[in-house]
Coordinates of C-alpha atoms in Angstrom, one line a residue:
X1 CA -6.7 -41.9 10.2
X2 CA -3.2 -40.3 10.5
X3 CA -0.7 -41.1 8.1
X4 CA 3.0 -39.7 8.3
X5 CA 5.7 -39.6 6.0
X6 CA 8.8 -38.2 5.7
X7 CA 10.5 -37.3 2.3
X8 CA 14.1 -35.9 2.1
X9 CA 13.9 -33.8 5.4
X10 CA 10.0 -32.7 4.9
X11 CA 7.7 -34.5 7.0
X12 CA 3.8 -34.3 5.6
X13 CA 0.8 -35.4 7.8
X14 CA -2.2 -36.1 5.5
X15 CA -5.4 -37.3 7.1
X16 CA -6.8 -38.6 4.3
X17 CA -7.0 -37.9 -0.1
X18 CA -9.0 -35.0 0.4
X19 CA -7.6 -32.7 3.5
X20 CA -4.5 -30.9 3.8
X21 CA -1.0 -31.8 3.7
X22 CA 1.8 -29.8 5.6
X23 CA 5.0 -29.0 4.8
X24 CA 8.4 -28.9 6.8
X25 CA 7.3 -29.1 10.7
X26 CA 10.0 -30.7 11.6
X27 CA 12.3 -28.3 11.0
X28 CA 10.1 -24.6 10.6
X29 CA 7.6 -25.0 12.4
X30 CA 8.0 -22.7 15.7
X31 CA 7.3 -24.7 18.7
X32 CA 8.0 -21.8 21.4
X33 CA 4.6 -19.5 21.9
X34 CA 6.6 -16.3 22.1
X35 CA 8.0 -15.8 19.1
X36 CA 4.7 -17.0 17.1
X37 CA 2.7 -14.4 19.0
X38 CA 5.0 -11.6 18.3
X39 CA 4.9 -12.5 15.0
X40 CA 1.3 -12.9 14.8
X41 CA 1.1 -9.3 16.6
X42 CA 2.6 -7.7 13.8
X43 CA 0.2 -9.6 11.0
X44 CA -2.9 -8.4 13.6
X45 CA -1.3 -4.6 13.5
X46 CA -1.0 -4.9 10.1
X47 CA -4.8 -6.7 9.1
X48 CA -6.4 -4.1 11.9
X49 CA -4.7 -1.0 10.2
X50 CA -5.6 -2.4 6.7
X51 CA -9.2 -2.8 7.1
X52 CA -9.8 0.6 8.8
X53 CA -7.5 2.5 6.6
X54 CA -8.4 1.7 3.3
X55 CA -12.1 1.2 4.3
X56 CA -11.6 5.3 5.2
X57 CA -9.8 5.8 1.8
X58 CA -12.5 4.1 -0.4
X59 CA -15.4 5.8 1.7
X60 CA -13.3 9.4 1.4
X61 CA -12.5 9.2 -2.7
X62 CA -15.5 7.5 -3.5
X63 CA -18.6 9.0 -1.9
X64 CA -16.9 12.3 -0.4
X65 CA -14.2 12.8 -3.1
X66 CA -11.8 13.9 -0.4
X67 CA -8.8 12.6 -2.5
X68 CA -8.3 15.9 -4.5
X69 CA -5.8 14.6 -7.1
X70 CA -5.5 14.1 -10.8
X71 CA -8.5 11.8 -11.8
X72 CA -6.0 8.7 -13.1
X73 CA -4.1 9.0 -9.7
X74 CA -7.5 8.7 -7.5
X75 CA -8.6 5.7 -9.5
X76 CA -5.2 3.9 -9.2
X77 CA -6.0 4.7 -5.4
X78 CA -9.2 3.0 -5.3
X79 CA -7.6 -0.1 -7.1
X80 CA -4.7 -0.3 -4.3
X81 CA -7.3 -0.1 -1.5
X82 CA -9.6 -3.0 -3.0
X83 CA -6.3 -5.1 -3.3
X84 CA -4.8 -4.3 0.0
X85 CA -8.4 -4.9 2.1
X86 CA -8.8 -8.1 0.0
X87 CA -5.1 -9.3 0.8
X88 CA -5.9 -8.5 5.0
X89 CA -8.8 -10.4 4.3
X90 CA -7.9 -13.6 2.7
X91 CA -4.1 -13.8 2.9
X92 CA -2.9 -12.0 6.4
X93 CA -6.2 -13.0 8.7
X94 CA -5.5 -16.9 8.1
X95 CA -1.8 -16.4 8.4
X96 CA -3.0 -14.6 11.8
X97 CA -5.0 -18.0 13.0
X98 CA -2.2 -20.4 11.7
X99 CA 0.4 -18.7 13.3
X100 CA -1.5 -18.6 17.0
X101 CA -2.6 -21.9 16.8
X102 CA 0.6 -23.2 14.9
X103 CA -1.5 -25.0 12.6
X104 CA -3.5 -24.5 9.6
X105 CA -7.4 -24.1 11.3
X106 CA -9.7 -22.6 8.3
X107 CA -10.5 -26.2 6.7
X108 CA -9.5 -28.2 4.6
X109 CA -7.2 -28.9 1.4
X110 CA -9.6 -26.3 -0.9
X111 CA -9.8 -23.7 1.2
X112 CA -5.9 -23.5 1.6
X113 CA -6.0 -23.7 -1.9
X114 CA -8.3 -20.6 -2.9
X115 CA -5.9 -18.5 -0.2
X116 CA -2.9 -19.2 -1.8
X117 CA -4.4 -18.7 -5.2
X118 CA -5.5 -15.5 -4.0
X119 CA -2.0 -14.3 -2.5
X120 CA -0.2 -15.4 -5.6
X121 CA -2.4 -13.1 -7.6
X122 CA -3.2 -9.8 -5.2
X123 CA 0.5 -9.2 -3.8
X124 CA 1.9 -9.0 -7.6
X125 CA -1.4 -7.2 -8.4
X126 CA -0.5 -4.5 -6.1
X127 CA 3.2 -4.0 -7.0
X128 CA 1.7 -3.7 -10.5
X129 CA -0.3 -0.7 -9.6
X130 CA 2.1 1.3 -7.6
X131 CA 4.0 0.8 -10.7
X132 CA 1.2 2.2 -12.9
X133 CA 0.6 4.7 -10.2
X134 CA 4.3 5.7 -10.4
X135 CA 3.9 5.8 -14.2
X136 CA 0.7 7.7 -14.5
X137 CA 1.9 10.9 -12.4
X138 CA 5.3 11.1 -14.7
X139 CA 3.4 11.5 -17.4
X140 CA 0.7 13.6 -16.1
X141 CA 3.9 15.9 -15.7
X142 CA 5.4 15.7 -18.7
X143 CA 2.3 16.3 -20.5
X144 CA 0.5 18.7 -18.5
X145 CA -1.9 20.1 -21.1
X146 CA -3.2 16.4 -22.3
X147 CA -3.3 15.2 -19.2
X148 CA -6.8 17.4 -18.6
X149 CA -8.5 15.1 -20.7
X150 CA -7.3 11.8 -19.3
X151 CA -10.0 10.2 -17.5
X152 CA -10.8 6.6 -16.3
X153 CA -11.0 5.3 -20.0
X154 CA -7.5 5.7 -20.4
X155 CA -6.8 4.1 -16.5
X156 CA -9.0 1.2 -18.1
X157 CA -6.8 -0.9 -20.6
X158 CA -3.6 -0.5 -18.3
X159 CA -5.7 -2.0 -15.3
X160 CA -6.7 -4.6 -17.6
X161 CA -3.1 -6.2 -18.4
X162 CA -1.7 -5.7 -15.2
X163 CA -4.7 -7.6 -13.5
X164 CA -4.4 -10.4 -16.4
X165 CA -0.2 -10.1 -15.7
X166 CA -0.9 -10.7 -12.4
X167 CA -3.6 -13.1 -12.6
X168 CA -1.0 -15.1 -14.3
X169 CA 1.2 -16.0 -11.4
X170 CA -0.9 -18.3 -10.1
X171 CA -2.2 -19.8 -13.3
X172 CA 0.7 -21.2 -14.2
X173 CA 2.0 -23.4 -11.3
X174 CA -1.9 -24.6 -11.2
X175 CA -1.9 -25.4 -14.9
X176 CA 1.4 -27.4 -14.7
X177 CA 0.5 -29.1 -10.9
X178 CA -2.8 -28.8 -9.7
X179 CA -2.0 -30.6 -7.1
X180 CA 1.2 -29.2 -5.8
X181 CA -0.3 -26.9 -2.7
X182 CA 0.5 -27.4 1.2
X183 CA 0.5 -25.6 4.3
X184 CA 4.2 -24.2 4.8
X185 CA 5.3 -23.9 8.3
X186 CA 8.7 -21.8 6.7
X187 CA 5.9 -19.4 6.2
X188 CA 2.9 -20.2 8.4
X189 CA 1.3 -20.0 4.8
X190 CA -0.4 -22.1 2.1
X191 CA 2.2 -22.0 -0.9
X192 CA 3.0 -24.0 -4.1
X193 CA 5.1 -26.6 -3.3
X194 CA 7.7 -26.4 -6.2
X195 CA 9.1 -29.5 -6.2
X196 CA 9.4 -30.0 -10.4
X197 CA 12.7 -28.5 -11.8
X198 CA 9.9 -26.7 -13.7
X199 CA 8.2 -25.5 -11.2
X200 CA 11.4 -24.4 -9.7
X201 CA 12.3 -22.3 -12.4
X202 CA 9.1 -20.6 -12.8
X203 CA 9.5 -19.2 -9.7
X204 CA 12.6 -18.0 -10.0
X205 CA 11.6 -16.3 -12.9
X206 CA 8.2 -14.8 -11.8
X207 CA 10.1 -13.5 -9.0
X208 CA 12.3 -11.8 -11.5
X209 CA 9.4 -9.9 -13.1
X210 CA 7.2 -9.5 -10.2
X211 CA 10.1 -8.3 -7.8
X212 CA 12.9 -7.1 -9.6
X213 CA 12.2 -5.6 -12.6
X214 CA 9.3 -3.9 -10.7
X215 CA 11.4 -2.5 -8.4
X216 CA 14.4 -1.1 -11.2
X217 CA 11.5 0.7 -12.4
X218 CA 10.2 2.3 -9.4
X219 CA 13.5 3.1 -8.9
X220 CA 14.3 5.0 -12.7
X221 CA 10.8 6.5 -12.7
X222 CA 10.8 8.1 -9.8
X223 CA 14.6 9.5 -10.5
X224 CA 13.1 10.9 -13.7
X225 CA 10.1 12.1 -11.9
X226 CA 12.3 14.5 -9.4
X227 CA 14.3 15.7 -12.2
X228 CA 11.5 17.0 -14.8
X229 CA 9.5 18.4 -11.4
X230 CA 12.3 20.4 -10.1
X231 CA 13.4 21.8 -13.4
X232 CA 9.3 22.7 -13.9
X233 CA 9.8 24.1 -10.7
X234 CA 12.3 26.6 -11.6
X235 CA 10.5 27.8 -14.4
X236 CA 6.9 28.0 -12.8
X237 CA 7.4 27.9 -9.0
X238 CA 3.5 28.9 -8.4
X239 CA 1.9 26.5 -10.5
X240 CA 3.8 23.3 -10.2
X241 CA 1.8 21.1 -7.4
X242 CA 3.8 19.2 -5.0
X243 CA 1.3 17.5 -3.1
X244 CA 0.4 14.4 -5.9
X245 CA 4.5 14.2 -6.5
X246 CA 5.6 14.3 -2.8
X247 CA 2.3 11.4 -2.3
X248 CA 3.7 9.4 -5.5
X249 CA 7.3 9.9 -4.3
X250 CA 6.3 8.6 -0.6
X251 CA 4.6 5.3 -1.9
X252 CA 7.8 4.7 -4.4
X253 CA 10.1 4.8 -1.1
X254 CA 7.8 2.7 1.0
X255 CA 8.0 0.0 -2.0
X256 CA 11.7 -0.1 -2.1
X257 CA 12.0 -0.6 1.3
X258 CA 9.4 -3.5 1.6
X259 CA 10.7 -5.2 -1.4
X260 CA 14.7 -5.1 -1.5
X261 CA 15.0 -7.7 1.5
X262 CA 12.7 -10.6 -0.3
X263 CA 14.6 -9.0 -3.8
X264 CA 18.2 -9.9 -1.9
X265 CA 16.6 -13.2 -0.9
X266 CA 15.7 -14.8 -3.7
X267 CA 18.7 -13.2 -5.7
X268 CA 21.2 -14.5 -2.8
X269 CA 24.5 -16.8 -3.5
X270 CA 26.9 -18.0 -0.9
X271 CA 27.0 -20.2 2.2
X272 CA 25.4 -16.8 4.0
X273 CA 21.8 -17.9 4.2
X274 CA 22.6 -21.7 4.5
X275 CA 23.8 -20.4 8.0
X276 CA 20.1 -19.7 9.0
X277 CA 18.3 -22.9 9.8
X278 CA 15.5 -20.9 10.7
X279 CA 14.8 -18.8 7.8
X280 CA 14.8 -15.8 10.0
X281 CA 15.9 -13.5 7.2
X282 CA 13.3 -15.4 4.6
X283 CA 10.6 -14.7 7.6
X284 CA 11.4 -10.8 8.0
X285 CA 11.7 -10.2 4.1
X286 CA 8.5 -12.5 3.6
X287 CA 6.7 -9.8 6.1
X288 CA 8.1 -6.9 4.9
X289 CA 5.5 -7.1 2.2
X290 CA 3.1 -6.6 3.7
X291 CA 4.2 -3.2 4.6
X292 CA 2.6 -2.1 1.3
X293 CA -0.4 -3.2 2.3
X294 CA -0.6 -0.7 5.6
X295 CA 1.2 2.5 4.4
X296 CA -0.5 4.1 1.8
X297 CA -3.6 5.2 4.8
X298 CA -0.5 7.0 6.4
X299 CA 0.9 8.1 3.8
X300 CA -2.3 9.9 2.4
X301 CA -2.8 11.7 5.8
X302 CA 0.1 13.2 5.7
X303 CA 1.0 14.4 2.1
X304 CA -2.6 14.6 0.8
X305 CA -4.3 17.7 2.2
X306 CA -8.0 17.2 1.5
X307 CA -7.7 13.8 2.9
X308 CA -6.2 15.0 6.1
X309 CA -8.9 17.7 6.5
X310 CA -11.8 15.0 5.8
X311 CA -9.9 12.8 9.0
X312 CA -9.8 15.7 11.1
X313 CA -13.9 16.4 10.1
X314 CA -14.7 12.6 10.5
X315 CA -12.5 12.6 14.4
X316 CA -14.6 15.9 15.5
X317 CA -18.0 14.1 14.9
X318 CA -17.1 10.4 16.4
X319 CA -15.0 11.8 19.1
X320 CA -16.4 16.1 20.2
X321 CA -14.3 15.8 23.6
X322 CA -11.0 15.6 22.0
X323 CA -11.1 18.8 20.9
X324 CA -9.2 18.4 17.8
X325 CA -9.2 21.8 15.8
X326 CA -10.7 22.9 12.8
X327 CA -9.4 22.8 9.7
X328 CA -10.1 26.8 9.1
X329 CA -7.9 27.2 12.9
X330 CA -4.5 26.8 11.2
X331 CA -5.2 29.5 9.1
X332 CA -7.2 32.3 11.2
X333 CA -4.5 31.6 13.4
X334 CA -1.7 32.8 11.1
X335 CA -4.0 36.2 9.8
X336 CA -3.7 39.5 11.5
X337 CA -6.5 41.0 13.3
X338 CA -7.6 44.2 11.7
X339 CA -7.6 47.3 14.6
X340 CA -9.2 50.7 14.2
X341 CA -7.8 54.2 14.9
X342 CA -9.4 54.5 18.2
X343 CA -8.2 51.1 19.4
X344 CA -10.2 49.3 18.9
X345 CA -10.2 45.5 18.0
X346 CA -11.3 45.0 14.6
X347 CA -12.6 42.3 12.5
X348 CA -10.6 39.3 11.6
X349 CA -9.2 38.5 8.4
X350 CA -10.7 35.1 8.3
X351 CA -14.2 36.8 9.3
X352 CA -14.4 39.7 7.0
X353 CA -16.6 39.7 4.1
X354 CA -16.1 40.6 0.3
X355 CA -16.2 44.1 0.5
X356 CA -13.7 44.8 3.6
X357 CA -11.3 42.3 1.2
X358 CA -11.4 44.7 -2.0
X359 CA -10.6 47.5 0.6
X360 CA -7.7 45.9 1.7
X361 CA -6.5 45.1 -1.5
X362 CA -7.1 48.5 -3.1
X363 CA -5.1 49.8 0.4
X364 CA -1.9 47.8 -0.7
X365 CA -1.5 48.8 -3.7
X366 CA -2.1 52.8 -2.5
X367 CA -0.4 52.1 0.7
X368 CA -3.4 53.4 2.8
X369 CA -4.8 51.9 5.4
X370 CA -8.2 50.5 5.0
X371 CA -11.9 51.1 6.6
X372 CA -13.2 48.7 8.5
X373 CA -16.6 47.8 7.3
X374 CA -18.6 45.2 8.6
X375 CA -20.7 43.3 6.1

């Protein structure tokens, strides 16, 4: 039996004690099909990119440690990829359903509960560890020489307080108000309904921690990350490596981005936002989350060179008609062929064995030319 009521501008349709009770239809709810599906098309691009990218990064670290970084780095990895396939999962596939059918549709009050229980605690969770990721690789350059012996023991303890930090967020508004969950049609979500003062201050104070604060250190860390690297730089250009900074710098930026508009959000003042009765703003910095949860498989192909050579094996096998080169091409490619007196074509550089190389090397420093002996 349908029951409706409506409370200072929110109307809620409960069925019964047990099943689910909705929040703000009447006024967010999005009754016109377009907008909803291209809304839901980004949440599918984003879900669909999830799942296969960081199934391919947990595959590539953890059975053919492909991810050739600093030990503490790859495990922070690993972390981010478990959180980011469980949030596509559980948070952004029911947001998916809800948005196309413009209802909630996975059942009933308890299992809208355990999914915003579960986005309340994985979306701070992986802030957290970009943060600790961020963290990790300054000091793995200020301390180069300790940083050998770091391992996952000392990854262990940090992991530990962020997860319990972050588990933390959605204790709290449980402990005070069990009771306080419903589907949000501002969001197409299940949220806490903050409706104590309490409640309402909690929030904006988690959001301080979680969001803000975050972010102002992202921000200061990575700052002081580009200046100790380029000073290192100066002093040891050939053994500074660039490839776990430029990664770690990449993944700072993406953050920022995804973060500042939800940041300017909740930190607003003014008759500015009052002016959008549709929470257009609140939707597109809401989504812009999720960004995190789809960049780092990009980012990694690109900046991470082991990684990008492990895609490039992996797209040969599944796909042999594409063509795509080897990873060996780009170099034999940029050699010089060897060529005898006579005219002769020689052997290639990327062929030749060890002796021909200690010929060429002994030639350079004499300035003679070198035999060409095959091996």
């Amino acid at each position: 039996m349908l029951l409706t009521t409506m409370t200072a501008g929110n109307a809620y349709n409960m069925t019964n004690s047990s099943t689910l009770t909705t929040k703000n239809y009447r006024f967010h709810a999005i009754e016109n099909s377009l907008p909803r599906y291209i809304w839901a098309g980004y949440f599918i691009f984003i879900f669909l990119s999830s799942v296969t990218g960081d199934t391919t990064i947990l595959v590539a670290s953890l059975k053919y440690k492909a991810i050739k970084l600093h030990k503490l780095t790859v495990i922070i990895i690993r972390l981010i990829a478990c959180c980011d396939l469980a949030v596509s999962l559980f948070v952004v596939f029911p947001r998916i359903t809800s948005l196309i059918a413009n209802k909630w549709v996975l059942g009933n009050f308890y299992a809208c509960y355990f999914v915003c229980c579960i986005s309340y605690f994985l979306l701070p969770l992986v802030i957290l560890c970009i943060c600790l990721m961020i963290g990790f690789k300054l000091l793995i350059l200020k301390f180069p020489l300790k940083a050998r012996c770091w391992g996952a023991k000392w990854a262990a303890i940090p992991c530990a307080f962020i997860t319990l930090a972050a588990l933390a967020v959605p204790i709290t508004p449980v402990l005070i108000d069990r009771n306080n969950v419903r589907f949000d049609y501002k969001m197409y979500q299940c949220n806490f309904d903050y409706s104590s003062p309490l409640l309402t201050i909690l929030r904006k104070l988690c959001s301080a921690l979680i969001f803000a604060l975050p972010n102002l250190f992202v921000m200061i860390t990575t700052a002081w990350l580009l200046k100790i690297a380029c000073k290192f730089s100066k002093r040891n250009k050939k053994t500074l490596k660039w490839q776990g900074i430029i990664t770690t710098i990449w993944v700072a930026i993406v953050f920022f981005l995804s973060v500042v508009p939800y940041c300017i959000y909740h930190m607003r003042s003014g008759p500015v936002f009052d002016k959008d009765p549709r929470n257009i703003f609140f939707r597109i910095a809401d989504s812009s989350l999720y960004m995190n949860t789809v960049s780092n498989f990009y980012i990694y192909s690109f900046t991470v060179s082991s990684f990008k050579k492990f895609l490039l094996s992996r797209i040969r096998i599944l796909f042999p008609f594409m063509g795509v080169p080897k990873a060996e091409s780009s170099a034999r490619k940029s050699n010089t062929t060897l060529t005898r007196a006579n005219g002769r074509p020689g052997v290639g550089v990327g062929e030749i064995g060890p002796t021909t190389v200690t010929l060429m090397r002994r030639s350079k420093k004499r300035n003679i030319a070198p035999r060409n002996r095959r091996t």
